[in-house]
mmCIF file of C-alpha atoms and ligand atoms in Angstrom:
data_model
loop_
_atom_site.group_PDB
_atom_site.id
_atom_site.type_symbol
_atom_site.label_atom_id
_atom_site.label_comp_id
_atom_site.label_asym_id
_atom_site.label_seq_id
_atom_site.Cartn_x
_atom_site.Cartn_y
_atom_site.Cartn_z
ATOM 1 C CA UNK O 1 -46.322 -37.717 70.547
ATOM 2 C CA UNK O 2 -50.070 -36.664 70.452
ATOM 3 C CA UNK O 3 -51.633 -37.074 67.011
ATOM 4 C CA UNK O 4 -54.985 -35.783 65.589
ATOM 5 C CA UNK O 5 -56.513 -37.748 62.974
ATOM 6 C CA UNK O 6 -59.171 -35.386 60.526
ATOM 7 C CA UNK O 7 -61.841 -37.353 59.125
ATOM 8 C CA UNK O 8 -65.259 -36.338 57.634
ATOM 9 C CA UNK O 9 -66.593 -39.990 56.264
ATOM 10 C CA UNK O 10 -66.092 -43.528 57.423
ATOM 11 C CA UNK O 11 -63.284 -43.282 59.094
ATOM 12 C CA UNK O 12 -61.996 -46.942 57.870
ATOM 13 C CA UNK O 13 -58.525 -45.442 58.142
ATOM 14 C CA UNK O 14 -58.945 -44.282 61.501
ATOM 15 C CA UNK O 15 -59.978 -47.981 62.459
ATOM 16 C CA UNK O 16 -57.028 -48.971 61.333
ATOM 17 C CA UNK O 17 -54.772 -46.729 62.594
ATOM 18 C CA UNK O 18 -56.500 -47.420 66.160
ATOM 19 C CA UNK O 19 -55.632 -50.956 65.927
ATOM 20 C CA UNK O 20 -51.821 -50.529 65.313
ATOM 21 C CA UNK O 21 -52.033 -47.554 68.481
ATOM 22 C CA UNK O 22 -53.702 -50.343 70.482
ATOM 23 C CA UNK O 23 -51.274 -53.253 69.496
ATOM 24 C CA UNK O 24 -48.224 -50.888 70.234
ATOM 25 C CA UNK O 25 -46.773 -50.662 66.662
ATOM 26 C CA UNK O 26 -47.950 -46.970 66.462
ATOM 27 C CA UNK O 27 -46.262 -45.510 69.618
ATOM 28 C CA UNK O 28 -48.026 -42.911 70.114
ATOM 29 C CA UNK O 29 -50.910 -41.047 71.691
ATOM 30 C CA UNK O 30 -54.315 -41.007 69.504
ATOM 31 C CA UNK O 31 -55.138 -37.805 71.235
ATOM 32 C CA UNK O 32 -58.051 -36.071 68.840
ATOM 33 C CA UNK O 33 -60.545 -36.720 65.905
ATOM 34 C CA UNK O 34 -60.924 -33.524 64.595
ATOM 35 C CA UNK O 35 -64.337 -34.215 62.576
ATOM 36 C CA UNK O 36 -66.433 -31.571 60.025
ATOM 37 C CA UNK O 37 -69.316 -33.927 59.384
ATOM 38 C CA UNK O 38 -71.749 -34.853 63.104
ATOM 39 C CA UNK O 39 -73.006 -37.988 61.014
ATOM 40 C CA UNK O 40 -69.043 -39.332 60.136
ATOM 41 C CA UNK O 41 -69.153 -43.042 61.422
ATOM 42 C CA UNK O 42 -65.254 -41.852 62.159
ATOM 43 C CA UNK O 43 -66.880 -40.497 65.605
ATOM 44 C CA UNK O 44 -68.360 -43.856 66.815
ATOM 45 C CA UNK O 45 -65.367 -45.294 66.257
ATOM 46 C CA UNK O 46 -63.471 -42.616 67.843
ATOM 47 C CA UNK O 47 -65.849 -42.631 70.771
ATOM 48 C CA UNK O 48 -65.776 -46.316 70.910
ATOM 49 C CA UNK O 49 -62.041 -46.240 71.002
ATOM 50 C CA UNK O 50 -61.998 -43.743 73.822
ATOM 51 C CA UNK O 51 -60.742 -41.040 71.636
ATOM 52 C CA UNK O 52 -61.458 -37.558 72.133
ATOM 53 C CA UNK O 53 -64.026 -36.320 69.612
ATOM 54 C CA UNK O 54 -63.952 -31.862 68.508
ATOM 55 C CA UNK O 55 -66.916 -32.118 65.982
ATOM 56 C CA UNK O 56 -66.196 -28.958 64.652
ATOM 57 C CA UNK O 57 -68.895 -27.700 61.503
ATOM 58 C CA UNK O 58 -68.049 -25.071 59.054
ATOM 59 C CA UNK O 59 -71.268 -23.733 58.975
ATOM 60 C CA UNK O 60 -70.927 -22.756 62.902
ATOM 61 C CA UNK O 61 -68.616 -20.111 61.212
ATOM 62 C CA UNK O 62 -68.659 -17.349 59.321
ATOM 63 C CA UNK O 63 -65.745 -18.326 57.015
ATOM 64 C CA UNK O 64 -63.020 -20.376 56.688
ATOM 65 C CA UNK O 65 -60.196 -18.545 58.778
ATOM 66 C CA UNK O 66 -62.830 -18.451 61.784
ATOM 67 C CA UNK O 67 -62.964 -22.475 61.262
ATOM 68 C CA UNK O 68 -59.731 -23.144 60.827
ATOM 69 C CA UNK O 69 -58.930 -20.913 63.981
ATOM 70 C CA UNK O 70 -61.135 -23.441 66.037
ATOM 71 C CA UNK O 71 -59.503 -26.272 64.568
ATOM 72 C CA UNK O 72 -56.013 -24.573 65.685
ATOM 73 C CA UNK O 73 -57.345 -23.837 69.391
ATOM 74 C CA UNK O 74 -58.165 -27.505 69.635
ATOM 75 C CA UNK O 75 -55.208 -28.286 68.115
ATOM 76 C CA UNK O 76 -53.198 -26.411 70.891
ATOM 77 C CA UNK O 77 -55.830 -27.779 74.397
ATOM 78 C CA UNK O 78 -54.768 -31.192 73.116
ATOM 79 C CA UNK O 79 -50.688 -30.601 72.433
ATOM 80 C CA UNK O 80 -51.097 -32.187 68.535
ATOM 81 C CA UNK O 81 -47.871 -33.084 67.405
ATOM 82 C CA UNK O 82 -49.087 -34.851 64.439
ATOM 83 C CA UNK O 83 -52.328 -34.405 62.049
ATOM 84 C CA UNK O 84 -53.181 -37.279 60.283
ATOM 85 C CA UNK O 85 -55.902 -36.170 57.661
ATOM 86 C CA UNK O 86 -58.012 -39.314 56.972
ATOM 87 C CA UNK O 87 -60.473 -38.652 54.488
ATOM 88 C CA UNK O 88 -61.010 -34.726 55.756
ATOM 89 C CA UNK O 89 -63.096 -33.335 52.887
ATOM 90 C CA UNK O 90 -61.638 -30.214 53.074
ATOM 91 C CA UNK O 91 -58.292 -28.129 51.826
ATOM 92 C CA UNK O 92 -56.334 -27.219 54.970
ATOM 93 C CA UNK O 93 -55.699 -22.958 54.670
ATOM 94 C CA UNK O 94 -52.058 -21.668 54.479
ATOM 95 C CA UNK O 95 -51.926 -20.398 58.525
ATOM 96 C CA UNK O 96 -52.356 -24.200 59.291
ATOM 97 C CA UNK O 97 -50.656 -25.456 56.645
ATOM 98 C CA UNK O 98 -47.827 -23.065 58.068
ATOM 99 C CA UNK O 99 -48.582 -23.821 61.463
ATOM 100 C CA UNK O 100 -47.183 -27.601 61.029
ATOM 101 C CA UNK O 101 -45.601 -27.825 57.699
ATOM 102 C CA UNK O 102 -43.993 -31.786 57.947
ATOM 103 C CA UNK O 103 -46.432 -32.460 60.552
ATOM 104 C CA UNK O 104 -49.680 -32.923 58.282
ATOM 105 C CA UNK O 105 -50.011 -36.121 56.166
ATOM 106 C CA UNK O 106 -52.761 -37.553 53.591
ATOM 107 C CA UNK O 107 -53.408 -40.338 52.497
ATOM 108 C CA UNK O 108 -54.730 -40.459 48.553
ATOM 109 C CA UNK O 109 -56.659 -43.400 46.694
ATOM 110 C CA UNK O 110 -54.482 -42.867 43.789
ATOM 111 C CA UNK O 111 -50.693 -42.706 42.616
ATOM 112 C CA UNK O 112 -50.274 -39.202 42.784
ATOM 113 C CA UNK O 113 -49.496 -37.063 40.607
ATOM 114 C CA UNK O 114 -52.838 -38.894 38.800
ATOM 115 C CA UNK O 115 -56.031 -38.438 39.198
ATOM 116 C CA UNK O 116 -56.013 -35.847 41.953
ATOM 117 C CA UNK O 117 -59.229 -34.758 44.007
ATOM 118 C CA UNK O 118 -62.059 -36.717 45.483
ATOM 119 C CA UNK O 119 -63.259 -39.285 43.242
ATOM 120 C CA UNK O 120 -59.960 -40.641 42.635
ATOM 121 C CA UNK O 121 -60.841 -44.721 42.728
ATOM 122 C CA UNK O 122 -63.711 -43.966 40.213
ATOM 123 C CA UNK O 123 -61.688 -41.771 37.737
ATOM 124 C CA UNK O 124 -58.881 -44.101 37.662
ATOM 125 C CA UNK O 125 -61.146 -46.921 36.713
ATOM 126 C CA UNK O 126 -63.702 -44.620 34.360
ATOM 127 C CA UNK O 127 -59.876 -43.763 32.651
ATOM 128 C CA UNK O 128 -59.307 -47.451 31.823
ATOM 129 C CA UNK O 129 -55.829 -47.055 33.685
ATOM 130 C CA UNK O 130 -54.341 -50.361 34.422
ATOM 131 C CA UNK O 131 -52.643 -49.767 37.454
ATOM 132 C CA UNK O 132 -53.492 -47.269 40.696
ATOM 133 C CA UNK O 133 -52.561 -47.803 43.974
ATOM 134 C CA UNK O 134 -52.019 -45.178 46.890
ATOM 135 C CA UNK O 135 -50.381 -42.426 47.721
ATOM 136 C CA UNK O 136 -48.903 -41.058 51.596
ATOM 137 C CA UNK O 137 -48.219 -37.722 51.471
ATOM 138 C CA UNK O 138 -47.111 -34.492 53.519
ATOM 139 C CA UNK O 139 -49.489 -31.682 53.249
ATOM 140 C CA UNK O 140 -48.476 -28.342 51.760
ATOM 141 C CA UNK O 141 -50.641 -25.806 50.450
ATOM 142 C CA UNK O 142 -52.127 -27.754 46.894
ATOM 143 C CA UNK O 143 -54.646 -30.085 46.782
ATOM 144 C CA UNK O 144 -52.600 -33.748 46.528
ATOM 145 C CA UNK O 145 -49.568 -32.408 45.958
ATOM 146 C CA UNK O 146 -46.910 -32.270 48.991
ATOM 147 C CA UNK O 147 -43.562 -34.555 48.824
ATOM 148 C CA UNK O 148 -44.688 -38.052 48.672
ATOM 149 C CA UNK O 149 -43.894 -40.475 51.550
ATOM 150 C CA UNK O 150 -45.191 -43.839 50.501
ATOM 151 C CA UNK O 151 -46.636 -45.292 47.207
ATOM 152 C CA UNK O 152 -48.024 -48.563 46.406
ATOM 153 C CA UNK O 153 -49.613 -50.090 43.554
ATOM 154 C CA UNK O 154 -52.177 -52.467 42.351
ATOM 155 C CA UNK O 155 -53.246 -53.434 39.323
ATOM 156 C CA UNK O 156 -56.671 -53.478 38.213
ATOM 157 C CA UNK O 157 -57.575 -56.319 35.597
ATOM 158 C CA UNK O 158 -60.490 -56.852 33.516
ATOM 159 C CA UNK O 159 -62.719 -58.454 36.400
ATOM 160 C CA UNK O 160 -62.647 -55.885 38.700
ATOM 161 C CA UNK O 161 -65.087 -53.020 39.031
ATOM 162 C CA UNK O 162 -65.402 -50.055 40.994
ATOM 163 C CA UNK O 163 -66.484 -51.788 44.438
ATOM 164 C CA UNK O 164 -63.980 -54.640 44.019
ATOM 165 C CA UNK O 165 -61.045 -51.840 43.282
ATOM 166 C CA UNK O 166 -62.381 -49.768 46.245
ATOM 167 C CA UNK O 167 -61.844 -52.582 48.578
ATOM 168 C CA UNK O 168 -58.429 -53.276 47.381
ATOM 169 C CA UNK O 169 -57.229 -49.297 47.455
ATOM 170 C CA UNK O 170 -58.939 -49.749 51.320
ATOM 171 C CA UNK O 171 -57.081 -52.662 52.377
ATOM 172 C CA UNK O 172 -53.418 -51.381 50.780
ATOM 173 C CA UNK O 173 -54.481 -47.937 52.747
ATOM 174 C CA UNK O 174 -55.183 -49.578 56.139
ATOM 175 C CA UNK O 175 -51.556 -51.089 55.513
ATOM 176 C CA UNK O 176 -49.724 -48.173 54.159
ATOM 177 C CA UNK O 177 -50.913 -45.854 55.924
ATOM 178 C CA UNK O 178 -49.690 -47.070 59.491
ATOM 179 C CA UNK O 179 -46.691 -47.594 57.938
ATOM 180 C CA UNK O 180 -46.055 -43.967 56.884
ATOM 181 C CA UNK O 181 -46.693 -42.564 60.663
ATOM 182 C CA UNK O 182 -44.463 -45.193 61.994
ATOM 183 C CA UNK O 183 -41.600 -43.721 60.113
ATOM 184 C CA UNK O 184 -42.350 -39.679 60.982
ATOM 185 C CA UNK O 185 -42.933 -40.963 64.657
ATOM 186 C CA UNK O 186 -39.636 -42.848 64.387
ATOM 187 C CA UNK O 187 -37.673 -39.732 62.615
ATOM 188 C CA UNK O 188 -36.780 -41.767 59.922
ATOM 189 C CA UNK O 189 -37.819 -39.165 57.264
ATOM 190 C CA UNK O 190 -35.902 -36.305 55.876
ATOM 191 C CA UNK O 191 -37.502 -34.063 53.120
ATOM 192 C CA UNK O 192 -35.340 -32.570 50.753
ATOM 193 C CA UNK O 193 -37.280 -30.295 48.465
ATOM 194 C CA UNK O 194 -39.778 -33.101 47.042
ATOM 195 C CA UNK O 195 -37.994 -36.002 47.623
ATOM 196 C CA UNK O 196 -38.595 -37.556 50.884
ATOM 197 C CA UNK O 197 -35.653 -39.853 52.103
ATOM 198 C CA UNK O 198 -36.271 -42.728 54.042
ATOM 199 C CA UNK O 199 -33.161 -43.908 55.995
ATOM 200 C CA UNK O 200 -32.872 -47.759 57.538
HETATM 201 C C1 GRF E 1 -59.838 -42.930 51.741
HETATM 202 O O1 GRF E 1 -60.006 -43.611 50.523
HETATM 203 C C2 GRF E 1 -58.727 -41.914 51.637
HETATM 204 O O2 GRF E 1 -57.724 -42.292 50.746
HETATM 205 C C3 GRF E 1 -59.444 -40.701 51.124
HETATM 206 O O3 GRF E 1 -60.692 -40.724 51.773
HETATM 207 C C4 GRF E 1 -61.047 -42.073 52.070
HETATM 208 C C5 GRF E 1 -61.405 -42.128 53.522
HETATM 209 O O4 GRF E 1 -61.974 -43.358 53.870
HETATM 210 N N1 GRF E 1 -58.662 -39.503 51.368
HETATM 211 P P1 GRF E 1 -62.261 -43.702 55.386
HETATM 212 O O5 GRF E 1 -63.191 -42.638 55.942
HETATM 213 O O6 GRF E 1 -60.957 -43.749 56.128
HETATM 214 O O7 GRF E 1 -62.931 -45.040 55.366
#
């Protein structure tokens, strides 16, 4: 199995998801970062990892189908199997969407269905809510919104702020996250409308 990760940021997740490739409990290739942003610490650490790097910038492009029709070609040289979307700051069009429905997953700082979109840590903790957690999902066409995978809480009590509840959504995300590809790679997931069944 070849997998593309899609990251425009850190690329914290990616780190982690290198680790578990490089340890053997992700069996599977890390063939592609597929990255929108050329200053994305994801592509030292993709580089550094001996990872194949398609910086790909949607300003090289007249509009979105002609970007996402790169992304595809890459997607085909390198035989993906599996995206793994990482903190991509972008919606994924329908033709990819399409392309590999079940084979796209996300991973969202929240409990989905709540507090969608990209400043999900913050608005949970501006709301007063007193529990998040994450979120492992397939992709479809909505922002946040395809048949959930994995979900994990945490609470957040009265000491903790936005940096200290960042770090804990990061840490549960480096865990949960490896997880969740471990059981697509091992075919231990069967969707069934939205529900997403996870057999032994
Ligand atoms: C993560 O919090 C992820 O849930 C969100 O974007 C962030 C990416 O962080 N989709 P990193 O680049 O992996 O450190």
């Amino acid at each position: 199995m070849n997998i593309a990760v899609f990251a425009s940021g850190k690329g914290s997740n990616l780190a982690a998801i290198i680790r578990q490739v490089k340890s053997g409990k992700i069996k599977a290739n890390l063939a592609l970062l597929v990255c929108d942003q050329p200053k994305a610490g994801a592509i030292a650490k993709a580089k550094r990892a001996g990872i194949k790097v398609a910086l790909i910038k949607r300003d090289d492009f007249p509009d979105k189908k002609s970007f996402e029709a790169k992304i595809g070609e890459a997607l085909k040289e390198n035989s993906i199997d599996l995206i793994v979307l990482a903190g991509f700051m972008r919606m994924l069009g329908s033709e990819l969407v399409c392309a590999y429905r079940g084979k796209i997953l996300n991973i969202h700082p929240a409990l989905l269905p709540s507090f969608k979109g990209s400043h999900a840590i913050r608005d949970a903790f501006d709301y007063g809510a007193k529990v998040t957690g994450v979120t492992v999902h397939f992709v479809d066409e909505k922002m946040d919104h395809g048949p959930i995978i994995l979900q994990r809480a945490i609470k957040i009590d009265r000491r903790d702020t936005p940096e200290s509840l960042e770090a804990k959504i990061h840490k549960l995300e480096h865990k949960l996250y490896p997880e969740a590809i471990r059981l697509v790679l091992e075919g231990k997931l069967k969707v069934s409308g939205r529900k997403v069944l996870v057999s032994a």
